[in-house]
Coordinates of N, CA and C and ligand atoms in Angstrom, one line a residue:
X1 N -27.5 -51.4 80.0 CA -26.1 -51.2 80.4 C -25.2 -52.2 79.6
X2 N -24.0 -51.8 79.4 CA -23.0 -52.7 78.9 C -21.7 -52.3 79.5
X3 N -21.5 -52.8 80.8 CA -20.4 -52.4 81.6 C -19.0 -52.8 81.1
X4 N -19.0 -53.7 80.1 CA -17.7 -54.1 79.5 C -17.2 -53.0 78.6
X5 N -18.2 -52.2 78.1 CA -17.8 -51.2 77.1 C -17.7 -49.8 77.7
X6 N -18.6 -49.5 78.6 CA -18.6 -48.1 79.2 C -19.1 -48.1 80.6
X7 N -18.8 -47.0 81.3 CA -19.2 -46.8 82.7 C -20.7 -46.5 82.8
X8 N -21.3 -47.2 83.8 CA -22.7 -46.8 84.1 C -22.6 -45.7 85.1
X9 N -23.5 -44.7 84.9 CA -23.5 -43.5 85.7 C -24.9 -43.2 86.2
X10 N -25.1 -43.3 87.5 CA -26.4 -43.0 88.1 C -26.2 -41.6 88.8
X11 N -26.9 -40.6 88.2 CA -26.8 -39.2 88.6 C -28.1 -38.7 89.1
X12 N -28.0 -37.9 90.2 CA -29.2 -37.2 90.6 C -29.1 -35.7 90.2
X13 N -30.3 -35.2 89.8 CA -30.3 -33.8 89.5 C -31.3 -33.2 90.5
X14 N -30.7 -32.5 91.5 CA -31.5 -32.0 92.6 C -32.4 -30.9 92.2
X15 N -32.1 -30.2 91.1 CA -32.9 -29.1 90.6 C -32.9 -28.0 91.7
X16 N -34.0 -27.3 91.9 CA -34.0 -26.2 93.0 C -34.5 -26.8 94.3
X17 N -33.7 -27.8 94.8 CA -34.1 -28.4 96.1 C -32.8 -28.6 96.9
X18 N -33.0 -28.6 98.2 CA -32.0 -28.9 99.2 C -31.2 -27.6 99.6
X19 N -31.4 -27.1 100.8 CA -30.5 -26.1 101.3 C -29.2 -26.9 101.7
X20 N -28.1 -26.2 102.1 CA -26.9 -26.9 102.5 C -27.1 -27.9 103.6
X21 N -27.9 -27.5 104.6 CA -28.2 -28.4 105.7 C -29.0 -29.6 105.3
X22 N -29.9 -29.4 104.4 CA -30.7 -30.5 103.9 C -29.9 -31.5 103.1
X23 N -29.0 -30.9 102.3 CA -28.1 -31.8 101.5 C -27.1 -32.6 102.4
X24 N -26.6 -31.9 103.4 CA -25.7 -32.6 104.4 C -26.4 -33.8 105.0
X25 N -27.7 -33.6 105.5 CA -28.4 -34.7 106.1 C -28.7 -35.8 105.1
X26 N -29.0 -35.4 103.9 CA -29.3 -36.4 102.8 C -28.1 -37.3 102.5
X27 N -27.0 -36.6 102.3 CA -25.7 -37.4 102.0 C -25.3 -38.3 103.2
X28 N -25.4 -37.7 104.4 CA -25.1 -38.6 105.5 C -26.0 -39.8 105.7
X29 N -27.3 -39.6 105.3 CA -28.2 -40.8 105.3 C -27.8 -41.8 104.2
X30 N -27.5 -41.2 103.0 CA -27.2 -42.1 101.8 C -25.9 -42.8 101.9
X31 N -24.9 -42.2 102.4 CA -23.5 -42.8 102.3 C -23.4 -44.2 102.7
X32 N -23.9 -44.6 103.9 CA -23.8 -46.1 104.2 C -24.7 -46.9 103.3
X33 N -25.7 -46.4 102.7 CA -26.6 -47.2 101.9 C -26.0 -47.5 100.5
X34 N -25.1 -46.7 100.1 CA -24.5 -47.0 98.7 C -23.0 -47.3 98.9
X35 N -22.5 -47.4 100.1 CA -21.1 -47.7 100.3 C -20.7 -49.0 99.6
X36 N -19.6 -49.0 98.9 CA -19.1 -50.2 98.2 C -19.8 -50.6 96.9
X37 N -20.8 -49.9 96.6 CA -21.5 -50.2 95.3 C -20.8 -49.5 94.2
X38 N -19.8 -50.1 93.7 CA -18.8 -49.4 92.8 C -19.0 -49.8 91.4
X39 N -20.1 -50.5 91.0 CA -20.3 -50.8 89.6 C -20.9 -49.7 88.8
X40 N -21.1 -48.5 89.5 CA -21.6 -47.4 88.7 C -21.0 -46.1 89.4
X41 N -20.9 -45.0 88.7 CA -20.5 -43.8 89.3 C -21.8 -43.2 89.9
X42 N -21.6 -42.6 91.1 CA -22.8 -41.9 91.7 C -22.5 -40.4 91.9
X43 N -23.4 -39.6 91.3 CA -23.1 -38.2 91.4 C -24.4 -37.4 91.6
X44 N -24.4 -36.4 92.3 CA -25.5 -35.5 92.5 C -25.2 -34.1 92.0
X45 N -26.0 -33.6 91.1 CA -25.8 -32.2 90.7 C -26.7 -31.3 91.5
X46 N -26.0 -30.3 92.2 CA -26.7 -29.6 93.2 C -26.8 -28.1 92.9
X47 N -27.7 -27.4 93.5 CA -27.7 -25.9 93.4 C -26.4 -25.4 93.9
X48 N -25.9 -24.3 93.2 CA -24.6 -23.7 93.5 C -24.3 -23.6 95.0
X49 N -25.3 -23.0 95.7 CA -25.0 -22.7 97.1 C -24.9 -23.9 98.0
X50 N -25.4 -25.0 97.5 CA -25.5 -26.3 98.3 C -24.2 -27.1 98.0
X51 N -23.5 -26.8 96.9 CA -22.4 -27.7 96.5 C -21.3 -27.8 97.6
X52 N -20.8 -26.8 98.3 CA -19.7 -27.0 99.2 C -20.1 -27.9 100.4
X53 N -21.3 -27.7 100.9 CA -21.8 -28.5 102.0 C -21.9 -30.0 101.6
X54 N -22.5 -30.2 100.4 CA -22.7 -31.6 99.9 C -21.3 -32.2 99.7
X55 N -20.4 -31.4 99.1 CA -19.0 -32.0 98.9 C -18.4 -32.4 100.2
X56 N -18.5 -31.6 101.2 CA -17.9 -31.8 102.5 C -18.5 -33.1 103.1
X57 N -19.9 -33.3 103.0 CA -20.5 -34.4 103.5 C -20.1 -35.7 102.8
X58 N -19.9 -35.5 101.5 CA -19.6 -36.7 100.6 C -18.1 -37.1 100.7
X59 N -17.2 -36.3 101.3 CA -15.8 -36.6 101.4 C -15.5 -38.0 101.8
X60 N -14.6 -38.7 101.1 CA -14.2 -40.0 101.5 C -15.2 -41.1 101.1
X61 N -16.3 -40.7 100.4 CA -17.3 -41.7 100.0 C -17.2 -41.9 98.5
X62 N -18.1 -42.8 98.0 CA -18.2 -43.0 96.5 C -19.2 -42.1 95.9
X63 N -19.6 -41.0 96.5 CA -20.5 -40.0 96.0 C -19.8 -38.8 95.6
X64 N -20.1 -38.3 94.3 CA -19.5 -37.1 93.8 C -20.5 -36.0 93.7
X65 N -20.1 -34.8 93.7 CA -21.1 -33.7 93.6 C -20.7 -32.8 92.4
X66 N -21.7 -32.5 91.6 CA -21.6 -31.7 90.4 C -22.5 -30.5 90.5
X67 N -22.5 -29.7 89.4 CA -23.3 -28.5 89.3 C -24.4 -28.7 88.3
X68 N -25.4 -27.8 88.2 CA -26.6 -28.0 87.3 C -26.5 -27.2 86.1
X69 N -25.5 -26.3 86.0 CA -25.4 -25.4 84.9 C -24.0 -24.7 84.9
X70 N -23.6 -24.1 83.8 CA -22.3 -23.4 83.8 C -22.4 -22.4 82.7
X71 N -21.8 -21.2 82.9 CA -21.8 -20.2 81.8 C -20.6 -20.4 80.9
X72 N -20.6 -19.8 79.7 CA -19.6 -20.1 78.7 C -18.4 -19.1 78.8
X73 N -18.6 -18.0 79.5 CA -17.4 -17.1 79.7 C -16.8 -17.4 81.0
X74 N -15.5 -17.0 81.1 CA -14.7 -17.2 82.3 C -15.2 -16.3 83.5
X75 N -15.5 -15.0 83.1 CA -15.8 -14.0 84.0 C -16.5 -12.8 83.3
X76 N -17.0 -11.9 84.0 CA -17.6 -10.7 83.3 C -19.0 -10.3 83.7
X77 N -19.6 -9.5 82.9 CA -20.9 -8.9 83.2 C -22.0 -9.9 82.8
X78 N -22.2 -10.9 83.6 CA -23.2 -11.9 83.3 C -24.0 -12.2 84.6
X79 N -24.7 -11.3 85.1 CA -25.4 -11.3 86.4 C -26.1 -12.7 86.5
X80 N -25.8 -13.3 87.7 CA -26.5 -14.5 88.0 C -25.9 -15.8 87.5
X81 N -24.8 -15.7 86.7 CA -24.2 -16.8 86.1 C -22.9 -17.2 86.9
X82 N -22.5 -18.5 86.7 CA -21.3 -19.0 87.3 C -20.4 -19.7 86.2
X83 N -19.1 -19.4 86.3 CA -18.3 -20.0 85.2 C -17.6 -21.3 85.6
X84 N -17.1 -22.0 84.5 CA -16.4 -23.2 84.8 C -15.2 -23.0 85.7
X85 N -14.5 -21.9 85.5 CA -13.4 -21.5 86.3 C -13.7 -21.5 87.8
X86 N -14.9 -20.9 88.0 CA -15.4 -20.8 89.4 C -15.7 -22.1 90.0
X87 N -16.4 -23.0 89.2 CA -16.7 -24.3 89.7 C -15.5 -25.1 89.9
X88 N -14.5 -25.0 89.0 CA -13.2 -25.8 89.2 C -12.5 -25.3 90.5
X89 N -12.6 -24.0 90.7 CA -12.0 -23.4 91.9 C -12.5 -24.1 93.2
X90 N -13.7 -24.5 93.2 CA -14.2 -25.2 94.5 C -14.2 -26.7 94.3
X91 N -13.5 -27.2 93.3 CA -13.4 -28.6 93.1 C -14.5 -29.4 92.4
X92 N -15.3 -28.6 91.7 CA -16.4 -29.3 91.0 C -15.9 -29.7 89.6
X93 N -16.1 -30.9 89.2 CA -15.6 -31.3 87.9 C -16.7 -31.9 87.0
X94 N -17.9 -31.9 87.4 CA -19.0 -32.4 86.5 C -20.2 -31.4 86.5
X95 N -20.8 -31.2 85.4 CA -21.9 -30.3 85.3 C -22.9 -30.7 84.3
X96 N -24.2 -30.5 84.6 CA -25.3 -30.7 83.6 C -25.3 -29.5 82.7
X97 N -25.5 -29.7 81.4 CA -25.7 -28.6 80.5 C -26.9 -29.0 79.6
X98 N -27.7 -28.0 79.3 CA -28.8 -28.1 78.4 C -30.1 -28.8 78.9
X99 N -30.2 -28.8 80.2 CA -31.5 -29.5 80.8 C -32.7 -28.8 80.2
X100 N -33.7 -29.6 80.0 CA -34.9 -29.1 79.3 C -35.6 -27.9 80.1
X101 N -35.4 -27.9 81.4 CA -36.0 -26.8 82.2 C -35.2 -25.5 81.9
X102 N -33.9 -25.6 81.6 CA -33.1 -24.4 81.2 C -33.6 -24.0 79.8
X103 N -33.9 -24.9 78.9 CA -34.3 -24.6 77.6 C -35.7 -24.0 77.6
X104 N -36.6 -24.6 78.5 CA -38.0 -24.2 78.5 C -38.2 -22.9 79.3
X105 N -37.6 -22.7 80.4 CA -37.9 -21.5 81.3 C -36.8 -20.4 81.2
X106 N -35.6 -20.7 80.7 CA -34.6 -19.7 80.8 C -34.0 -19.4 79.4
X107 N -34.7 -19.8 78.4 CA -34.3 -19.4 77.0 C -33.1 -20.0 76.5
X108 N -32.6 -21.1 77.0 CA -31.4 -21.8 76.4 C -31.8 -22.3 75.1
X109 N -30.8 -22.2 74.2 CA -31.0 -22.7 72.8 C -29.9 -23.7 72.5
X110 N -30.0 -24.4 71.4 CA -28.9 -25.3 71.1 C -27.5 -24.6 71.0
X111 N -27.6 -23.3 70.6 CA -26.4 -22.5 70.4 C -25.8 -22.2 71.8
X112 N -26.6 -21.8 72.8 CA -26.0 -21.6 74.1 C -25.6 -22.9 74.8
X113 N -26.4 -23.9 74.6 CA -26.0 -25.2 75.1 C -24.6 -25.6 74.6
X114 N -24.4 -25.5 73.3 CA -23.2 -25.8 72.7 C -22.0 -25.0 73.3
X115 N -22.3 -23.7 73.5 CA -21.2 -22.8 74.0 C -20.9 -23.2 75.4
X116 N -21.9 -23.5 76.2 CA -21.6 -23.9 77.6 C -20.9 -25.3 77.6
X117 N -21.3 -26.2 76.7 CA -20.6 -27.5 76.7 C -19.2 -27.3 76.4
X118 N -18.9 -26.5 75.3 CA -17.5 -26.3 74.9 C -16.6 -25.7 76.0
X119 N -17.2 -24.7 76.7 CA -16.5 -24.0 77.8 C -16.2 -25.0 78.9
X120 N -17.2 -25.8 79.3 CA -17.0 -26.7 80.4 C -15.9 -27.7 80.0
X121 N -15.9 -28.2 78.8 CA -15.0 -29.2 78.3 C -13.6 -28.6 78.3
X122 N -13.5 -27.3 77.8 CA -12.2 -26.7 77.7 C -11.6 -26.5 79.1
X123 N -12.5 -26.4 80.1 CA -12.0 -26.2 81.5 C -11.7 -27.6 82.1
X124 N -11.8 -28.6 81.3 CA -11.5 -30.0 81.8 C -12.6 -30.6 82.6
X125 N -13.8 -30.1 82.5 CA -14.9 -30.6 83.2 C -15.6 -31.8 82.4
X126 N -16.3 -32.6 83.2 CA -17.2 -33.6 82.5 C -18.6 -33.0 82.4
X127 N -19.1 -33.2 81.2 CA -20.5 -32.6 80.9 C -21.5 -33.7 80.8
X128 N -22.6 -33.5 81.5 CA -23.8 -34.3 81.3 C -24.7 -33.5 80.4
X129 N -24.7 -33.8 79.1 CA -25.5 -33.1 78.1 C -26.9 -33.6 78.0
X130 N -27.9 -32.8 78.3 CA -29.3 -33.2 78.2 C -29.9 -32.8 76.9
X131 N -30.7 -33.8 76.4 CA -31.4 -33.5 75.2 C -32.7 -34.4 75.1
X132 N -33.6 -34.1 74.2 CA -34.8 -34.9 74.1 C -35.9 -34.2 73.5
X133 N -36.9 -34.9 73.0 CA -38.0 -34.3 72.3 C -39.2 -33.9 73.3
X134 N -40.0 -33.0 72.8 CA -41.2 -32.6 73.6 C -42.3 -33.5 73.0
X135 N -43.4 -33.4 73.7 CA -44.6 -34.3 73.4 C -45.0 -34.2 72.0
X136 N -45.2 -32.9 71.5 CA -45.7 -32.7 70.2 C -44.8 -33.3 69.1
X137 N -43.5 -33.3 69.4 CA -42.6 -33.8 68.4 C -42.7 -35.4 68.4
X138 N -42.9 -36.0 69.6 CA -43.1 -37.5 69.6 C -44.3 -37.8 68.8
X139 N -45.4 -37.1 69.1 CA -46.7 -37.4 68.5 C -46.6 -37.2 67.0
X140 N -45.8 -36.2 66.6 CA -45.6 -36.0 65.1 C -44.7 -37.0 64.5
X141 N -44.1 -37.8 65.3 CA -43.2 -38.9 64.7 C -41.9 -38.4 64.3
X142 N -41.4 -37.3 64.9 CA -40.1 -36.7 64.5 C -39.1 -36.8 65.6
X143 N -39.3 -37.7 66.6 CA -38.4 -37.8 67.7 C -36.9 -38.1 67.2
X144 N -36.8 -39.0 66.3 CA -35.4 -39.3 65.9 C -34.7 -38.1 65.2
X145 N -35.5 -37.4 64.4 CA -34.9 -36.2 63.7 C -34.5 -35.2 64.7
X146 N -35.4 -34.9 65.7 CA -35.1 -33.9 66.7 C -33.9 -34.3 67.5
X147 N -33.8 -35.5 67.9 CA -32.7 -35.9 68.8 C -31.4 -35.9 68.0
X148 N -31.4 -36.3 66.8 CA -30.2 -36.3 66.0 C -29.7 -34.8 65.8
X149 N -30.7 -34.0 65.5 CA -30.4 -32.6 65.3 C -29.8 -31.9 66.6
X150 N -30.4 -32.2 67.7 CA -29.9 -31.6 69.0 C -28.5 -32.1 69.2
X151 N -28.2 -33.4 69.1 CA -26.9 -33.9 69.3 C -25.9 -33.2 68.4
X152 N -26.2 -33.1 67.2 CA -25.2 -32.5 66.2 C -25.0 -31.0 66.6
X153 N -26.1 -30.3 66.9 CA -25.9 -28.9 67.2 C -25.2 -28.7 68.6
X154 N -25.6 -29.5 69.5 CA -25.0 -29.3 70.9 C -23.6 -29.7 71.0
X155 N -23.2 -30.6 70.1 CA -21.8 -31.1 70.1 C -20.9 -30.5 69.0
X156 N -21.5 -29.5 68.3 CA -20.7 -28.9 67.2 C -19.3 -28.4 67.8
X157 N -18.2 -28.7 67.2 CA -16.9 -28.3 67.6 C -16.3 -29.0 68.7
X158 N -17.0 -30.0 69.2 CA -16.5 -30.9 70.3 C -15.7 -32.0 69.7
X159 N -14.4 -32.2 70.1 CA -13.5 -33.2 69.5 C -13.8 -34.6 70.0
X160 N -13.3 -35.5 69.2 CA -13.4 -36.9 69.6 C -12.7 -37.1 71.0
X161 N -11.6 -36.5 71.2 CA -10.9 -36.6 72.4 C -11.7 -36.0 73.6
X162 N -12.4 -34.9 73.3 CA -13.2 -34.3 74.4 C -14.4 -35.2 74.7
X163 N -14.8 -36.0 73.8 CA -16.0 -36.9 74.0 C -15.8 -37.8 75.2
X164 N -14.5 -38.0 75.6 CA -14.2 -38.9 76.8 C -14.9 -38.2 78.0
X165 N -15.1 -36.9 78.0 CA -15.7 -36.2 79.1 C -17.2 -35.8 78.9
X166 N -17.8 -36.5 78.0 CA -19.2 -36.2 77.7 C -20.1 -37.4 78.0
X167 N -21.1 -37.1 78.8 CA -22.2 -38.1 79.0 C -23.4 -37.5 78.4
X168 N -24.1 -38.3 77.6 CA -25.4 -37.8 77.0 C -26.5 -38.3 77.9
X169 N -27.5 -37.4 78.2 CA -28.7 -37.8 79.0 C -29.9 -37.6 78.1
X170 N -30.4 -38.7 77.6 CA -31.7 -38.6 76.8 C -32.8 -38.4 77.8
X171 N -33.4 -37.3 77.7 CA -34.6 -36.9 78.6 C -35.8 -36.5 77.8
X172 N -36.6 -37.4 77.5 CA -37.9 -37.0 76.8 C -38.6 -36.0 77.6
X173 N -38.9 -34.8 77.1 CA -39.4 -33.7 78.0 C -40.8 -34.1 78.6
X174 N -41.5 -34.9 77.8 CA -42.9 -35.3 78.3 C -42.8 -36.2 79.5
X175 N -41.6 -36.8 79.7 CA -41.5 -37.7 80.8 C -40.9 -37.1 82.1
X176 N -40.5 -35.8 82.0 CA -39.8 -35.2 83.2 C -40.8 -34.7 84.2
X177 N -40.8 -35.2 85.4 CA -41.6 -34.8 86.5 C -43.1 -35.0 86.3
X178 N -43.4 -35.8 85.3 CA -44.8 -36.0 85.0 C -45.3 -37.4 85.5
X179 N -44.4 -38.3 85.9 CA -44.8 -39.6 86.2 C -44.9 -40.5 85.0
X180 N -44.9 -39.9 83.8 CA -44.9 -40.7 82.6 C -43.4 -41.1 82.3
X181 N -43.2 -42.4 82.1 CA -41.8 -42.8 81.8 C -41.8 -43.3 80.4
X182 N -40.7 -43.1 79.7 CA -40.6 -43.8 78.4 C -40.6 -45.3 78.7
X183 N -41.2 -46.1 77.8 CA -41.1 -47.5 78.0 C -39.6 -47.9 77.8
X184 N -39.2 -49.0 78.4 CA -37.8 -49.4 78.1 C -37.5 -49.5 76.6
X185 N -38.4 -49.9 75.8 CA -38.2 -50.0 74.4 C -38.0 -48.6 73.8
X186 N -38.9 -47.6 74.2 CA -38.7 -46.3 73.7 C -37.4 -45.7 74.1
X187 N -37.0 -45.9 75.4 CA -35.7 -45.4 75.8 C -34.6 -46.0 75.1
X188 N -34.6 -47.3 74.9 CA -33.6 -48.0 74.1 C -33.5 -47.5 72.7
X189 N -34.6 -47.3 72.1 CA -34.6 -46.9 70.7 C -33.9 -45.6 70.5
X190 N -34.2 -44.6 71.4 CA -33.6 -43.3 71.2 C -32.1 -43.3 71.7
X191 N -31.8 -44.1 72.8 CA -30.4 -44.1 73.2 C -29.6 -44.8 72.1
X192 N -30.1 -45.8 71.5 CA -29.4 -46.5 70.4 C -29.2 -45.5 69.2
X193 N -30.3 -44.7 68.9 CA -30.2 -43.8 67.8 C -29.1 -42.7 68.1
X194 N -29.0 -42.3 69.4 CA -28.0 -41.3 69.8 C -26.6 -41.9 69.5
X195 N -26.5 -43.2 69.9 CA -25.2 -43.8 69.7 C -24.8 -43.9 68.2
X196 N -25.8 -44.1 67.4 CA -25.6 -44.1 66.0 C -25.2 -42.7 65.4
X197 N -25.8 -41.7 66.0 CA -25.4 -40.3 65.6 C -23.9 -40.1 66.0
X198 N -23.6 -40.5 67.2 CA -22.2 -40.3 67.7 C -21.2 -41.1 66.8
X199 N -21.7 -42.3 66.4 CA -20.8 -43.0 65.5 C -20.5 -42.3 64.2
X200 N -21.6 -41.7 63.7 CA -21.5 -40.9 62.4 C -20.5 -39.7 62.6
X201 N -20.6 -39.1 63.8 CA -19.8 -37.9 64.1 C -18.4 -38.2 64.5
X202 N -18.2 -39.3 65.2 CA -16.9 -39.5 65.9 C -16.3 -40.9 65.6
X203 N -17.1 -41.8 64.9 CA -16.7 -43.1 64.7 C -17.2 -44.1 65.8
X204 N -17.2 -45.4 65.5 CA -17.8 -46.4 66.3 C -17.2 -46.5 67.7
X205 N -15.9 -46.4 67.7 CA -15.2 -46.6 69.0 C -15.6 -45.5 70.0
X206 N -15.7 -44.3 69.6 CA -16.1 -43.2 70.5 C -17.6 -43.5 70.9
X207 N -18.4 -43.8 69.9 CA -19.9 -44.1 70.2 C -20.0 -45.2 71.2
X208 N -19.3 -46.2 71.1 CA -19.4 -47.4 72.0 C -18.9 -47.1 73.4
X209 N -18.0 -46.1 73.5 CA -17.4 -45.8 74.8 C -18.2 -44.7 75.5
X210 N -19.2 -44.1 74.9 CA -19.9 -42.9 75.5 C -21.1 -43.4 76.3
X211 N -21.1 -42.9 77.5 CA -22.3 -43.3 78.4 C -23.5 -42.5 78.0
X212 N -24.6 -43.2 77.7 CA -25.9 -42.5 77.4 C -26.9 -42.9 78.4
X213 N -27.3 -41.9 79.2 CA -28.3 -42.1 80.3 C -29.7 -41.9 79.8
X214 N -30.6 -42.5 80.5 CA -32.0 -42.1 80.3 C -32.5 -41.3 81.5
X215 N -33.3 -40.3 81.3 CA -33.9 -39.5 82.4 C -35.3 -39.1 82.1
X216 N -36.2 -39.1 83.1 CA -37.6 -38.8 83.0 C -38.4 -39.8 83.8
X217 N -38.7 -39.3 85.0 CA -39.5 -40.2 85.9 C -38.9 -41.6 86.2
X218 N -37.6 -41.7 86.1 CA -37.0 -42.9 86.5 C -37.1 -43.1 88.0
X219 N -37.5 -44.2 88.5 CA -37.7 -44.4 89.9 C -37.3 -45.9 90.3
X220 N -37.5 -46.1 91.6 CA -37.1 -47.4 92.2 C -37.9 -48.6 91.5
X221 N -39.0 -48.3 90.9 CA -39.9 -49.4 90.3 C -39.5 -49.7 88.9
X222 N -39.2 -48.6 88.1 CA -39.0 -48.9 86.7 C -37.6 -48.9 86.3
X223 N -36.6 -48.7 87.2 CA -35.2 -48.6 86.9 C -34.6 -49.9 86.3
X224 N -35.0 -51.0 86.9 CA -34.3 -52.3 86.5 C -34.6 -52.6 85.0
X225 N -35.8 -52.4 84.6 CA -36.2 -52.7 83.2 C -35.5 -51.7 82.3
X226 N -35.4 -50.4 82.7 CA -34.7 -49.4 81.8 C -33.2 -49.7 81.7
X227 N -32.6 -50.0 82.9 CA -31.2 -50.2 82.9 C -30.8 -51.5 82.2
X228 N -31.7 -52.4 82.1 CA -31.4 -53.7 81.4 C -31.2 -53.6 79.9
X229 N -31.6 -52.4 79.4 CA -31.5 -52.2 78.0 C -30.0 -51.9 77.6
X230 N -29.5 -52.5 76.5 CA -28.1 -52.4 76.2 C -27.5 -51.0 76.0
X231 N -28.4 -50.1 75.5 CA -27.8 -48.8 75.2 C -28.2 -47.7 76.3
X232 N -28.9 -48.2 77.4 CA -29.2 -47.3 78.5 C -28.2 -47.5 79.6
X233 N -27.2 -46.5 79.7 CA -26.1 -46.7 80.5 C -26.2 -46.0 81.8
X234 N -27.4 -45.8 82.3 CA -27.5 -45.2 83.6 C -28.7 -44.3 83.6
X235 N -28.8 -43.4 84.6 CA -30.0 -42.6 84.7 C -29.7 -41.2 85.2
X236 N -30.5 -40.2 84.8 CA -30.4 -38.9 85.4 C -31.8 -38.7 86.0
X237 N -31.7 -38.6 87.4 CA -32.9 -38.8 88.2 C -33.2 -37.5 88.9
X238 N -34.5 -37.0 88.8 CA -34.9 -35.8 89.5 C -35.6 -36.2 90.8
X239 N -36.9 -36.4 90.8 CA -37.6 -36.6 92.0 C -37.1 -37.7 92.9
X240 N -36.8 -38.8 92.3 CA -36.3 -40.0 93.1 C -34.9 -39.8 93.7
X241 N -34.2 -38.7 93.2 CA -32.8 -38.5 93.8 C -32.9 -37.7 95.1
X242 N -34.1 -37.3 95.5 CA -34.3 -36.6 96.7 C -34.6 -37.5 97.9
X243 N -34.8 -38.8 97.6 CA -35.2 -39.7 98.7 C -34.2 -40.9 98.7
X244 N -33.5 -41.0 99.8 CA -32.3 -41.9 99.9 C -32.7 -43.3 99.5
X245 N -33.8 -43.8 100.0 CA -34.2 -45.2 99.7 C -34.4 -45.4 98.2
X246 N -35.1 -44.5 97.6 CA -35.4 -44.6 96.2 C -34.2 -44.6 95.3
X247 N -33.3 -43.6 95.7 CA -32.1 -43.5 94.9 C -31.2 -44.7 95.1
X248 N -31.1 -45.3 96.3 CA -30.3 -46.5 96.5 C -30.9 -47.6 95.7
X249 N -32.2 -47.7 95.6 CA -32.7 -48.8 94.8 C -32.3 -48.7 93.3
X250 N -32.1 -47.5 92.8 CA -31.7 -47.4 91.5 C -30.2 -47.7 91.4
X251 N -29.4 -47.3 92.4 CA -28.0 -47.7 92.4 C -27.9 -49.3 92.4
X252 N -28.7 -49.9 93.2 CA -28.7 -51.3 93.4 C -29.0 -52.0 92.0
X253 N -29.9 -51.4 91.3 CA -30.3 -52.0 90.0 C -29.1 -51.9 89.0
X254 N -28.2 -51.0 89.3 CA -27.1 -50.8 88.4 C -25.9 -51.7 88.8
X255 N -26.0 -52.5 89.8 CA -24.9 -53.3 90.3 C -24.7 -54.6 89.5
Ligands
13P301 P1 -37.8 -36.6 87.2 O1 -37.0 -37.8 87.5 O2 -38.3 -35.8 88.4 O3 -38.8 -36.8 86.1 O4 -36.7 -35.5 86.5 C1 -35.9 -36.0 85.5 C2 -34.9 -34.9 85.2 O5 -35.2 -33.9 84.7 C3 -33.5 -35.2 85.5 O6 -32.7 -34.2 85.0

């Protein structure tokens, strides 16, 4: 973390978990546990149907609620999709784009991730853009090339001004939901590389101001070491974001 240069963001990705009632109970449990811990932004990205209940429960607290995906068109014949306009209409201003599970199971490509990113930014939303290598790519020694390529493709056409609303989440796919975490050194190496690519694309000032999170089996035990790295500006947390005590420990490590 480098709080003098950029905001630390601790975000939960609930994935396909929590009904509205379950989310309400979770937020009510968490609220007092994270109250006043303002040295980081706290946000949970929730399933669409759970968003209104979670927002209601989070009202007046330091917890924000976002979405897990967004379509690139405003409206139309796109069964099962939700637009940025619709999310904005219910007060959602942050959205995850390009999560590896979307890429892996739902056919998302760098092209669709780029379109979704641009549409969300055009609607004035903040985007948590996920990227990262799969195991075979790390083993083949091409992590840096893959990550640089993804950043360039996913951000194609995004302006320096719009970068104020972009958070990058480096999520090595082999570390997601597997219990395998990147070592702090591995996380730092790629987060620093990403910042270098951002500097190439947008200049040093933008690169230094952009929050770059790590995600992939971050938990209450390994968070402090990861967050201590200068280019790791927060976490995108799956499993541990479903347990109030675990998530609170990560927020504490960011204080
Ligand atoms: P886990 O923390 O469960 O590994 O999930 C990470 C993730 O995919 C967050 O988006």
